[in-house]
CSV table of C-alpha atoms and ligand atoms in Angstrom, one decimal:
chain,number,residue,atom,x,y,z
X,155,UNK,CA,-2.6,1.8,-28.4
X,156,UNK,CA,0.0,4.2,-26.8
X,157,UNK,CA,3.5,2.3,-26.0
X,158,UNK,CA,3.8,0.1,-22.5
X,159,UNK,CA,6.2,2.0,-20.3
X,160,UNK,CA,9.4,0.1,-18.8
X,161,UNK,CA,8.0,-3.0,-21.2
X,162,UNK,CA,11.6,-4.8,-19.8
X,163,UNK,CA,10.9,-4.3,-16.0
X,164,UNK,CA,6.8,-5.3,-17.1
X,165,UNK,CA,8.2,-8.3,-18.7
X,166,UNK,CA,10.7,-9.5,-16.2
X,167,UNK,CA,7.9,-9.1,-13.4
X,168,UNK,CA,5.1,-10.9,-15.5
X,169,UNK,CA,7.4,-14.3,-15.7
X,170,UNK,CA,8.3,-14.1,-12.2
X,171,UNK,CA,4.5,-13.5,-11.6
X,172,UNK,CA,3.8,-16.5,-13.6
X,173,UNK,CA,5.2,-19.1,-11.1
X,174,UNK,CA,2.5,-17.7,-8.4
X,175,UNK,CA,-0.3,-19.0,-10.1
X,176,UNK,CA,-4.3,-18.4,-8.6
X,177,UNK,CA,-3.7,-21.6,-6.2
X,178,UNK,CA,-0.8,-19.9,-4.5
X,179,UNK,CA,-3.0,-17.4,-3.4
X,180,UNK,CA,-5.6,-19.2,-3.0
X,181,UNK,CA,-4.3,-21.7,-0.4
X,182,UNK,CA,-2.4,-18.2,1.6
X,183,UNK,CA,-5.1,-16.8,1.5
X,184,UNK,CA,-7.6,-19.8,3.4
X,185,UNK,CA,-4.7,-19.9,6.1
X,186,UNK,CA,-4.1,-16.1,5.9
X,187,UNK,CA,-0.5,-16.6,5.3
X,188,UNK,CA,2.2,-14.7,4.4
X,189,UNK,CA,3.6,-14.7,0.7
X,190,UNK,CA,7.2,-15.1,2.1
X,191,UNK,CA,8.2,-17.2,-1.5
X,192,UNK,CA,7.0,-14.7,-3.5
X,193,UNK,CA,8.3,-12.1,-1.4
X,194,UNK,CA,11.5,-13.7,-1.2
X,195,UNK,CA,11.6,-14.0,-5.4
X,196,UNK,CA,10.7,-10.3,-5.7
X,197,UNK,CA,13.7,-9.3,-3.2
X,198,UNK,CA,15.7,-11.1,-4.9
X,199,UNK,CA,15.1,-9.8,-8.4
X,200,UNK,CA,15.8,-6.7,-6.7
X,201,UNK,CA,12.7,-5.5,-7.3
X,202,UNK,CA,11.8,-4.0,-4.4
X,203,UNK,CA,14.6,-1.8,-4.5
X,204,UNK,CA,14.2,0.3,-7.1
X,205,UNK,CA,13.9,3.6,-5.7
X,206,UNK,CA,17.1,3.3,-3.4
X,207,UNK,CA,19.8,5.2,-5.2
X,208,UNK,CA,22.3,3.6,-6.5
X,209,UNK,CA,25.3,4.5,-4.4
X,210,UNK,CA,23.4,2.4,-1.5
X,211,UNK,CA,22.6,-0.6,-3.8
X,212,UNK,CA,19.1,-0.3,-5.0
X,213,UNK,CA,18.4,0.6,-9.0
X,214,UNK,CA,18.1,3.9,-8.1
X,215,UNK,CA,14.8,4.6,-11.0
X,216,UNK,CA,12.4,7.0,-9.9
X,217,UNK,CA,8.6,6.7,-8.8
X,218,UNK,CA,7.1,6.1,-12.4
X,219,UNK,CA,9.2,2.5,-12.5
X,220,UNK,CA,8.0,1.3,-9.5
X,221,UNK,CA,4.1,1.6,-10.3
X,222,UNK,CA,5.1,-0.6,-13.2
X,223,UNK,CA,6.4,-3.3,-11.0
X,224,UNK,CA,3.6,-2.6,-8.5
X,225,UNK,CA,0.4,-3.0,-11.4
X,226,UNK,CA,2.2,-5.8,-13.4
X,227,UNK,CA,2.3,-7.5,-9.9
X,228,UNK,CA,-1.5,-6.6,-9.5
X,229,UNK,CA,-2.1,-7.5,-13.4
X,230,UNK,CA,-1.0,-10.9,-13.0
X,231,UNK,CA,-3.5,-11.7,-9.8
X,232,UNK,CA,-0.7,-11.4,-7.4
X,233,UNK,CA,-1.1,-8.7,-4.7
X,234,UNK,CA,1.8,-6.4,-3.7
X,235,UNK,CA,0.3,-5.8,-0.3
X,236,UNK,CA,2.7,-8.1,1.5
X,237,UNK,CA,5.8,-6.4,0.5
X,238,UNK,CA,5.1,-2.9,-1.4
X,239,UNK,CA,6.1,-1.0,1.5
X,240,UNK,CA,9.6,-2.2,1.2
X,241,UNK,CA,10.0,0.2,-1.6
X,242,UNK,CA,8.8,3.6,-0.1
X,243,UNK,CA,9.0,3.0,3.6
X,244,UNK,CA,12.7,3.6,3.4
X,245,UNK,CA,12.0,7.1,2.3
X,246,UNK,CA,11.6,8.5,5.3
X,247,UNK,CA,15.4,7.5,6.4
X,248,UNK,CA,16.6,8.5,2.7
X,249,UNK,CA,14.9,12.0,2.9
X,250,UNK,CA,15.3,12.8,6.6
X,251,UNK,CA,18.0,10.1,8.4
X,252,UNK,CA,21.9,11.3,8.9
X,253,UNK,CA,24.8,9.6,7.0
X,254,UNK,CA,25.4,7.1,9.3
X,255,UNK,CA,21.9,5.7,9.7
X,256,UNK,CA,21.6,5.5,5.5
X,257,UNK,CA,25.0,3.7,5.5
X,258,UNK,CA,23.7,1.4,8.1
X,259,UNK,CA,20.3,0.6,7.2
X,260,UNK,CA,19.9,1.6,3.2
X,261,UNK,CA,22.5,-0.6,1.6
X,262,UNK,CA,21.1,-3.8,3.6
X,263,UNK,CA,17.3,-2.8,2.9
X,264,UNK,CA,18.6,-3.0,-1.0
X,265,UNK,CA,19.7,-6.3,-0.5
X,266,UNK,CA,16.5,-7.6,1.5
X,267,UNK,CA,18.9,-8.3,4.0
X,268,UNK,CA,16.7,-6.0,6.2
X,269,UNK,CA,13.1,-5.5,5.7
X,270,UNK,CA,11.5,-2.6,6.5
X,271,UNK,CA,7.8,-3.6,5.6
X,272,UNK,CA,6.5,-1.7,8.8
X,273,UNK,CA,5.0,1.4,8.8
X,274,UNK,CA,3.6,2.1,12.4
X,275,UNK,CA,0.8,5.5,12.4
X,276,UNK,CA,-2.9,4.2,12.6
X,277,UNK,CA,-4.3,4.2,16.6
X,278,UNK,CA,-7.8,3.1,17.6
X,279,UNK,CA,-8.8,6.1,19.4
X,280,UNK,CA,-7.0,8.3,16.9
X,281,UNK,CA,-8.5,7.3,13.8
X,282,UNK,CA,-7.2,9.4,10.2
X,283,UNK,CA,-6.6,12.0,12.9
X,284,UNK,CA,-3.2,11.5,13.0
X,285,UNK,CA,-2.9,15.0,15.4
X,286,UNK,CA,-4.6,12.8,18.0
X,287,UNK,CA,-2.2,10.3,18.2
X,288,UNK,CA,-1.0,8.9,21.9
X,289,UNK,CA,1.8,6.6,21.5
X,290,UNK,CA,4.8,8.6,23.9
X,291,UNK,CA,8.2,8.3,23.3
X,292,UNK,CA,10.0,9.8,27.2
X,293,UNK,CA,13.5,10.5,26.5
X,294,UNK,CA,15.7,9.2,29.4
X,295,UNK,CA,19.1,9.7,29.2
X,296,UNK,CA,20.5,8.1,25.8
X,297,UNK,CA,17.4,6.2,25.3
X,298,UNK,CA,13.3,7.2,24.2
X,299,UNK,CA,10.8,5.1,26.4
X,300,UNK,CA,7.5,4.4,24.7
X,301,UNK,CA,4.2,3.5,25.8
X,302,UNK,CA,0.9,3.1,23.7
X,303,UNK,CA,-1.3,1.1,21.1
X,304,UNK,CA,-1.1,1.0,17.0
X,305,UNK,CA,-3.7,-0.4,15.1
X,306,UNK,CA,-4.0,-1.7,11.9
X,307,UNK,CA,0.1,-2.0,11.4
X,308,UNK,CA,0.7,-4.5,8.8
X,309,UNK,CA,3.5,-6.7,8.0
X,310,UNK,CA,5.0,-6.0,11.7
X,311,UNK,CA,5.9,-9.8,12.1
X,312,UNK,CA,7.6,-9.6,8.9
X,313,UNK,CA,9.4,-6.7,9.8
X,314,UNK,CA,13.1,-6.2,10.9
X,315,UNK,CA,12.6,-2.9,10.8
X,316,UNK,CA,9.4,-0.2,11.8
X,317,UNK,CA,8.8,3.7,11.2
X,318,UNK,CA,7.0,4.5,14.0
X,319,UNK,CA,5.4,7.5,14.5
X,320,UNK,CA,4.7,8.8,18.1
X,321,UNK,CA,4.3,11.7,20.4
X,322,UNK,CA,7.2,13.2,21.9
X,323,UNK,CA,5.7,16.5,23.2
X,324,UNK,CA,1.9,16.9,24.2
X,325,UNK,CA,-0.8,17.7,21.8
X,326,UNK,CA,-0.8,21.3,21.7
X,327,UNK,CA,-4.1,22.9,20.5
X,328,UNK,CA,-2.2,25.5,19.2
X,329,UNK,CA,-0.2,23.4,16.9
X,330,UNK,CA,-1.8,20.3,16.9
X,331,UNK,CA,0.9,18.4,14.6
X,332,UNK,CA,3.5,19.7,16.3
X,333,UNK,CA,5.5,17.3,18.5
X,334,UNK,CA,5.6,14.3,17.1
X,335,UNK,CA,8.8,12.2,16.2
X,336,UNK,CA,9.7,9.3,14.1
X,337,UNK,CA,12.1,6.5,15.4
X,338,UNK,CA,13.1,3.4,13.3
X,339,UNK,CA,12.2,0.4,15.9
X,340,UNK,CA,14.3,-2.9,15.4
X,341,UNK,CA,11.4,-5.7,15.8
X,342,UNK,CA,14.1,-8.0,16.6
X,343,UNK,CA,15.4,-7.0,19.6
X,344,UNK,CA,11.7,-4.7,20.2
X,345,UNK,CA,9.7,-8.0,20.3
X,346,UNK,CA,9.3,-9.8,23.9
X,347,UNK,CA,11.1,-6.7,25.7
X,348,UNK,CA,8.2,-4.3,25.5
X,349,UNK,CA,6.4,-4.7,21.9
X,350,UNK,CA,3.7,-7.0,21.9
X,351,UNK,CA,2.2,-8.2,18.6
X,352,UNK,CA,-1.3,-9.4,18.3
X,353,UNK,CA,-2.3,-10.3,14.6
X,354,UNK,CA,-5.9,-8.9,13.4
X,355,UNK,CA,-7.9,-11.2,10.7
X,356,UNK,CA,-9.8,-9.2,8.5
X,357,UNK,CA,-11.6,-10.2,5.1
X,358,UNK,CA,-8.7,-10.5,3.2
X,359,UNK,CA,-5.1,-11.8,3.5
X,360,UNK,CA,-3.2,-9.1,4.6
X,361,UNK,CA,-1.0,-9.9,8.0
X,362,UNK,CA,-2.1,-6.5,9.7
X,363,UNK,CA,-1.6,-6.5,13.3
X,364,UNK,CA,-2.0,-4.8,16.8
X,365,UNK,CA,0.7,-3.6,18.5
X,366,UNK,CA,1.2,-3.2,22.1
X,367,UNK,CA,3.9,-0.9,23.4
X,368,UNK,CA,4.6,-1.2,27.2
X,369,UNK,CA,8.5,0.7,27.9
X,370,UNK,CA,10.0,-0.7,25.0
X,371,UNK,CA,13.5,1.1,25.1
X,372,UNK,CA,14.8,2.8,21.7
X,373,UNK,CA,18.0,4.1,21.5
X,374,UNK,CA,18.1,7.9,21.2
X,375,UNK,CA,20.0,7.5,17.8
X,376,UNK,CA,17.4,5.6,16.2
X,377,UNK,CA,15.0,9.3,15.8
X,378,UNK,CA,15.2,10.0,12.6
X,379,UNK,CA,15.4,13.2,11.6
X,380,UNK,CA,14.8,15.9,14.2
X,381,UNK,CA,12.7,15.8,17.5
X,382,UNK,CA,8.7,17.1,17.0
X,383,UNK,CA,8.8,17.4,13.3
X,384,UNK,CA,7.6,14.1,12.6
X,385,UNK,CA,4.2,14.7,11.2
X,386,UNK,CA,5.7,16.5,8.3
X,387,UNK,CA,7.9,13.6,7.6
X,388,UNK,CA,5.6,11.2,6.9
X,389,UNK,CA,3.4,13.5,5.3
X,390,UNK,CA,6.2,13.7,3.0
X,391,UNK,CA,6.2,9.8,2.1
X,392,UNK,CA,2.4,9.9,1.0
X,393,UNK,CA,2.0,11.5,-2.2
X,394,UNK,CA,4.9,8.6,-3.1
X,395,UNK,CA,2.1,5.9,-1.2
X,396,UNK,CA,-0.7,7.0,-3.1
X,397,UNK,CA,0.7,7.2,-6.7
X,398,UNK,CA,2.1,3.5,-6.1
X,399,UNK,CA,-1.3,2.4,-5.0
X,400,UNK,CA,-3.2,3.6,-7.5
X,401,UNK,CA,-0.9,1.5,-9.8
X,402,UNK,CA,-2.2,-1.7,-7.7
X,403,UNK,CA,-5.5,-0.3,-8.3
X,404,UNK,CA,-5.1,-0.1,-12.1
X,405,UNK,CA,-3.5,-3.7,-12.2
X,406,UNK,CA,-6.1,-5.2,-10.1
X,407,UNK,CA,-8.6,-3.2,-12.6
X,408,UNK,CA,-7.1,-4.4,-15.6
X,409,UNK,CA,-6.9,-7.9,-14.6
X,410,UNK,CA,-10.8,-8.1,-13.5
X,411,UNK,CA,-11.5,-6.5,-17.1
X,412,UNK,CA,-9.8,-8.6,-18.8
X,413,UNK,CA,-11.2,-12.3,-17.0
X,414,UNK,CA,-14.5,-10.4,-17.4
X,415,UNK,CA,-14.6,-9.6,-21.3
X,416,UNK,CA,-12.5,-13.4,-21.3
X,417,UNK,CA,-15.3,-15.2,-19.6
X,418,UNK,CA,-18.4,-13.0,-21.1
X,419,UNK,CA,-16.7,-14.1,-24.4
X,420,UNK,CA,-16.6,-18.0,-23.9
X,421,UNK,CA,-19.2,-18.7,-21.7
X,422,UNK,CA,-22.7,-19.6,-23.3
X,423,UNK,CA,-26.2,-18.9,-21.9
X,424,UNK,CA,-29.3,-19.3,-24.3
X,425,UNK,CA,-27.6,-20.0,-27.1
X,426,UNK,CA,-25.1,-16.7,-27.1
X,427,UNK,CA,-22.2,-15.3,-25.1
X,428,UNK,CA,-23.0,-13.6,-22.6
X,429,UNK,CA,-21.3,-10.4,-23.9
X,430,UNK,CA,-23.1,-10.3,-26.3
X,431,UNK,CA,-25.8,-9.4,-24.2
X,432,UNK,CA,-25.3,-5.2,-23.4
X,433,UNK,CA,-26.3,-5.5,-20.0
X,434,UNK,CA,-22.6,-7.6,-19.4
X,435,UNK,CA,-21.1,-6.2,-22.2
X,436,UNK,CA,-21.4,-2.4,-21.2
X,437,UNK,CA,-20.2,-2.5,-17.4
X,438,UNK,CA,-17.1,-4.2,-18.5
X,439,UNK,CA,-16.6,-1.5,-21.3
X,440,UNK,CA,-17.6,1.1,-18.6
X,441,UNK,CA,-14.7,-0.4,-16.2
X,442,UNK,CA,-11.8,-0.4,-19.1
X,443,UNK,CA,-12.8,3.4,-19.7
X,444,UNK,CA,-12.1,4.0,-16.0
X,445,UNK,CA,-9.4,2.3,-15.4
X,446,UNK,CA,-7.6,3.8,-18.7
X,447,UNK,CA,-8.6,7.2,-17.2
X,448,UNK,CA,-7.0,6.5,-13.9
X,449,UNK,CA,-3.8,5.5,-15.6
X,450,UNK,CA,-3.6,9.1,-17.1
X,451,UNK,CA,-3.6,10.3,-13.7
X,452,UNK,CA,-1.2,8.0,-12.4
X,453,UNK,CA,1.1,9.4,-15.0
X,454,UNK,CA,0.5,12.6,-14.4
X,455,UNK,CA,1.0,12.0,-10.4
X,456,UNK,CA,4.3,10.2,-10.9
X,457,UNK,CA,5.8,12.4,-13.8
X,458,UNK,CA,5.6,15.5,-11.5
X,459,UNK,CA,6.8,13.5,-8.5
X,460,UNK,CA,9.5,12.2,-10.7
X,461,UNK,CA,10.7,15.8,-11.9
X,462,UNK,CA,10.2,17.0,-8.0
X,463,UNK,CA,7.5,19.0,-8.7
X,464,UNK,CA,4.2,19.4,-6.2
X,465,UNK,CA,1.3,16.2,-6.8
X,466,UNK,CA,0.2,16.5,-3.6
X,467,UNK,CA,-3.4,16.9,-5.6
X,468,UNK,CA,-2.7,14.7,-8.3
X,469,UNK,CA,-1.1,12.2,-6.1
X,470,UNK,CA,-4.7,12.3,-4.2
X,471,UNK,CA,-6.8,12.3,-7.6
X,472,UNK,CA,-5.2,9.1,-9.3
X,473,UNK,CA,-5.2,7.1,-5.7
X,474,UNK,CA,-9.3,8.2,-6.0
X,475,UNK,CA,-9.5,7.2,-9.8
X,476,UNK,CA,-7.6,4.2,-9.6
X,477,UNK,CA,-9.3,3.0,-6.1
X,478,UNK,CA,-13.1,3.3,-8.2
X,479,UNK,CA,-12.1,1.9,-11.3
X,480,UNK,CA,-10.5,-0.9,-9.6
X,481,UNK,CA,-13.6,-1.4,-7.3
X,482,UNK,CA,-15.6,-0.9,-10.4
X,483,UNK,CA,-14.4,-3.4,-12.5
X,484,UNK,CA,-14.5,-6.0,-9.5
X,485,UNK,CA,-18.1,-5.6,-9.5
X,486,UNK,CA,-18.4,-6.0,-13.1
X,487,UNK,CA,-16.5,-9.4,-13.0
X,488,UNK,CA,-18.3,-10.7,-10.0
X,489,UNK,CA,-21.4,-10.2,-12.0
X,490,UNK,CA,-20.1,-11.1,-15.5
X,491,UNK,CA,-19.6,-14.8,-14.1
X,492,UNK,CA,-22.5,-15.0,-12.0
X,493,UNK,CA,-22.3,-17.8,-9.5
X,494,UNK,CA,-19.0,-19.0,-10.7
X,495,UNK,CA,-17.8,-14.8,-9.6
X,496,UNK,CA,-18.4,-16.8,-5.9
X,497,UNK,CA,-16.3,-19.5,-6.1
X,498,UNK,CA,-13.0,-19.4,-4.7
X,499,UNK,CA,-11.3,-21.4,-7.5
X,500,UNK,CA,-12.1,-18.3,-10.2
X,501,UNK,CA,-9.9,-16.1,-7.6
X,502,UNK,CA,-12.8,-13.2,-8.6
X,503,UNK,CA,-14.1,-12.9,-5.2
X,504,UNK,CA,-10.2,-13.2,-3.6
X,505,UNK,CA,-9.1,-10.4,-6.0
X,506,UNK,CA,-13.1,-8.3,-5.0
X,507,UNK,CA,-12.1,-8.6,-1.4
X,508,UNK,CA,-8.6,-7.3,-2.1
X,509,UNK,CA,-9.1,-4.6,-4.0
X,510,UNK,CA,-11.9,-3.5,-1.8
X,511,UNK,CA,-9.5,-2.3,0.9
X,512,UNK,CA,-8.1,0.9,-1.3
X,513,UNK,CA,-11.9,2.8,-0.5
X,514,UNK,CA,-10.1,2.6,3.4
X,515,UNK,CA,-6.3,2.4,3.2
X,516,UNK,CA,-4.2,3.5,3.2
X,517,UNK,CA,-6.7,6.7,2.8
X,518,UNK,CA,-10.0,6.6,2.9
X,519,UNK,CA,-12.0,7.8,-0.2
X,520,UNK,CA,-14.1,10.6,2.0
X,521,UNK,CA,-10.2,12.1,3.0
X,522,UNK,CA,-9.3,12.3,-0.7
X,523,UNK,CA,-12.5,14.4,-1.5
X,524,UNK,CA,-11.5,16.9,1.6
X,525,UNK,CA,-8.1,17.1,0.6
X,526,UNK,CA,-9.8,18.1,-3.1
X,527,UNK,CA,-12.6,20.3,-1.7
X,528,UNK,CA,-10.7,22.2,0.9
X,529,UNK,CA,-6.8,22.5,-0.6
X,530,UNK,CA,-7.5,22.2,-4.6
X,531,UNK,CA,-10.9,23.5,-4.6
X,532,UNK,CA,-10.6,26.3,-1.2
X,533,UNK,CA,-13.8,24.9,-0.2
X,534,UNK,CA,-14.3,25.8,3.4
X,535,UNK,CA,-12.6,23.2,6.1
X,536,UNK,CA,-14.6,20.4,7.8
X,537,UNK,CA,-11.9,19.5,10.4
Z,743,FAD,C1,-5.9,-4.0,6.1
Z,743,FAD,C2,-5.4,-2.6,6.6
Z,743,FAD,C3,-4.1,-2.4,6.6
Z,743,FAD,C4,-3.6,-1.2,7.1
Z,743,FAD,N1,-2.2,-1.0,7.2
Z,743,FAD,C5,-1.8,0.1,7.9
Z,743,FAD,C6,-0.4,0.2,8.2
Z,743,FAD,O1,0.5,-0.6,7.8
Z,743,FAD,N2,0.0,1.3,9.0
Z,743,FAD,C7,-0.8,2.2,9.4
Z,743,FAD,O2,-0.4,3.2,10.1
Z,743,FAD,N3,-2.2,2.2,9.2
Z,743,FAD,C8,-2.7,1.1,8.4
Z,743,FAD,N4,-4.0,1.0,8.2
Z,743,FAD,C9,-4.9,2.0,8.7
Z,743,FAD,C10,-5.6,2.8,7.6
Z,743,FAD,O3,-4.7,3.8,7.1
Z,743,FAD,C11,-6.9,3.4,8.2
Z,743,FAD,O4,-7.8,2.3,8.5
Z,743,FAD,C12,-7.5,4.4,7.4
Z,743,FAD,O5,-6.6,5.5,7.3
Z,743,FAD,C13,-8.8,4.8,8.0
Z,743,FAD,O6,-8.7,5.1,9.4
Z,743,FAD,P1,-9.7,4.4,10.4
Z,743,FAD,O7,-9.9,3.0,10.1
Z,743,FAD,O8,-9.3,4.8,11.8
Z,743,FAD,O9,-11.1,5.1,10.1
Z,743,FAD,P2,-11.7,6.4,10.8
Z,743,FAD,O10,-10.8,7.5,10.8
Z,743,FAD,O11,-12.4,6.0,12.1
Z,743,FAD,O12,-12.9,6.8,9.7
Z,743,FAD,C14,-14.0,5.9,9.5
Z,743,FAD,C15,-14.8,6.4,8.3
Z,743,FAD,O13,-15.2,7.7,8.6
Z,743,FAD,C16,-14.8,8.6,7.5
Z,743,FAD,N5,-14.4,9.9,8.1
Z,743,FAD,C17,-13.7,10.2,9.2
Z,743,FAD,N6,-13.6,11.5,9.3
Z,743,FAD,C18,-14.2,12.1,8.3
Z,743,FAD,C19,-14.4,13.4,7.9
Z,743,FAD,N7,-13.9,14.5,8.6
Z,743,FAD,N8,-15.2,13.6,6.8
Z,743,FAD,C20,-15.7,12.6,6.1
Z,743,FAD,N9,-15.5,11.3,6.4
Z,743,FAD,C21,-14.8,11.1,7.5
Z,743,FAD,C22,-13.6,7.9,6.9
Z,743,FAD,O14,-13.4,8.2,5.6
Z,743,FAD,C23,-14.0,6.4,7.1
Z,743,FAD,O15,-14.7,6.0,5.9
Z,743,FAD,C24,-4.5,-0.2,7.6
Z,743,FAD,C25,-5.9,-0.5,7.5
Z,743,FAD,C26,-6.4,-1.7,7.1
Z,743,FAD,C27,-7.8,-1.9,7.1
């Protein structure tokens, strides 16, 4: 066995884990509720605050730290969906925001005081094209005036803050992702006066919404960083996105292997466990093998983001690896229990849904393979 990494911060997030037990999730998850007590416990264990420096109040640790909190979270049958952008969202104002708008927001998103949980890109018409986006932000006078239609942007009604990325020049076909900005939307005051929220229920318990944007007013200070170079900016937050979800991949991998090999241990059919049997025994084996894998490339991904190196490609690779093995090994423990797989009280076919969602967001698996073929690999370009 090689050593656990950060076993403290593993530890400390296992026992807090331990007091959201399967019917936690389980009852949210019929009423498609929000986690706000467990959110609330992992604010204030600071938690979600790691990767703010210390001189703003966070823990300041770097990337390979926060996929620990994020798979011992997944580990322990808890999902980080409800809150995980609280940790990297903020990048975008610590990498591109002035002095005054860190002071302002970063020390009270430490805290939890403010949460930044939205992160507003997807449109229905644009799709993963983000070049084809149509959200506008006018400027008049002292103020950006914006019109248009997000899809798909989750934890906006738990949000007191949103990165929103929009248009502020016209698609040119010249530079297509050219000329667009980002601007940090309070929900507080945006809500009711021009931003209209419309929850979307999908097949598992994740608080994504519509948003409707009909001249809500920002003010002009709120752009963060510099007008029309927006694209680039949030391209810049990804490769941190995809290393911390392959993490969740990994945790939600390792716990469906281990309730698998558990339950193909104990349970009896004809006079033998079931794992003894190679037909369950061998999927679950297969699963551990790719999840272990994926974890190499997580390390890989998050060393060289830690040491500010390039992992655009690795980034890419270990969200791939991690999103299979996790999907993998969700199949093998659906199957391992059989009909007991489909009943909600095992929390298999909870945790199957969940983990489900990483071969579509936050990138689908076909956009990871283009990435490889065209930028690793020089293949030629489909789009
Ligand atoms: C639960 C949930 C939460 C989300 N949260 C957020 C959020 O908080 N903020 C946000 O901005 N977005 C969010 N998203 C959006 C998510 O990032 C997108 O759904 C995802 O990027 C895919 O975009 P799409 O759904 O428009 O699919 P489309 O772009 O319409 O693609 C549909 C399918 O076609 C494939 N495809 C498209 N083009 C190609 C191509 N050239 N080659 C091969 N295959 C292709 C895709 O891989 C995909 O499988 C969320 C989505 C979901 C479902």
């Amino acid at each position: 066995m090689t050593q656990e990494t950060f076993p403290e911060i593993r530890e400390a997030v296992r026992k807090l884990c331990a007091r959201f037990p399967g019917g936690y999730w389980r009852e949210l998850d019929r009423e498609r509720a929000y986690p706000t007590a467990f959110v609330q416990a992992l604010t204030e264990a600071g938690f979600l605050s790691v990767l703010i420096p210390e001189e703003y109040g966070g823990s300041g640790l770097g990337l390979g730290a926060a996929t620990a909190v994020l798979e011992e979270i997944h580990r322990s049958g808890c999902n980080g969906g409800a809150c995980h952008a609280q940790m990297y969202t903020m990048g975008t104002v610590l990498k591109h925001g002035t002095p005054a708008q860190k002071q302002a927001y970063l020390p009270k998103i430490a805290t939890g005081e403010l949460r930044l949980q939205a992160f507003g890109v997807t449109e229905p018409d644009a799709g993963t094209d983000t070049t084809r986006i149509t959200t506008f932000a006018k400027k008049v006078g002292d103020k950006y005036v914006v019109n248009g239609r997000k899809l798909w942007i989750s934890r906006a009604e738990h949000s007191d803050l949103m990165v929103l990325l929009c248009r502020t020049s016209p698609r040119d076909e010249a530079k297509t992702s050219a000329g667009m900005s980002v601007l940090l939307v309070d929900m507080r005051e945006a809500r009711g006066a021009g931003l209209t929220i419309t929850p979307v229920r999908t097949m598992l318990n994740h608080a994504t919404t519509e948003l409707l944007f009909e001249d809500l007013e920002v003010p002009a200070e709120n752009l963060v960083g510099e007008e029309g170079k927006g694209f680039k900016y949030i391209l810049d937050g990804m490769n941190a996105e995809r290393i911390l979800i392959a993490a969740e991949c990994i945790g939600d991998g390792r716990w469906f292997v281990e309730r698998a090999s558990r339950y193909a241990t104990e349970r009896v059919v004809f006079d033998r466990p079931i794992g003894q049997n190679q037909g369950i025994q061998f999927p679950i084996a297969r699963a551990h093998v790719h999840v272990e894998a994926a974890d190499l490339m997580r390390w890989k991904a998050a060393d060289l983001f830690d040491a500010g190196q390039p992992c655009g490609a690795e980034a890419n690779m270990a969200k791939l690896l991690g999103a299979d093995a996790s999907w993998e090994a969700a199949n093998a423990a659906l199957q391992t229990h059989g009909g007991f797989g489909m009943a909600t009280e095992y929390d298999i076919e909870r945790k199957f849904r969940e983990t489900r969602l990483y071969q579509i967001a936050p990138i689908s698996t076909n956009l990871i393979l283009a990435h490889v073929g065209q930028h690793v690999l020089g293949m030629p370009r489909s789009f």
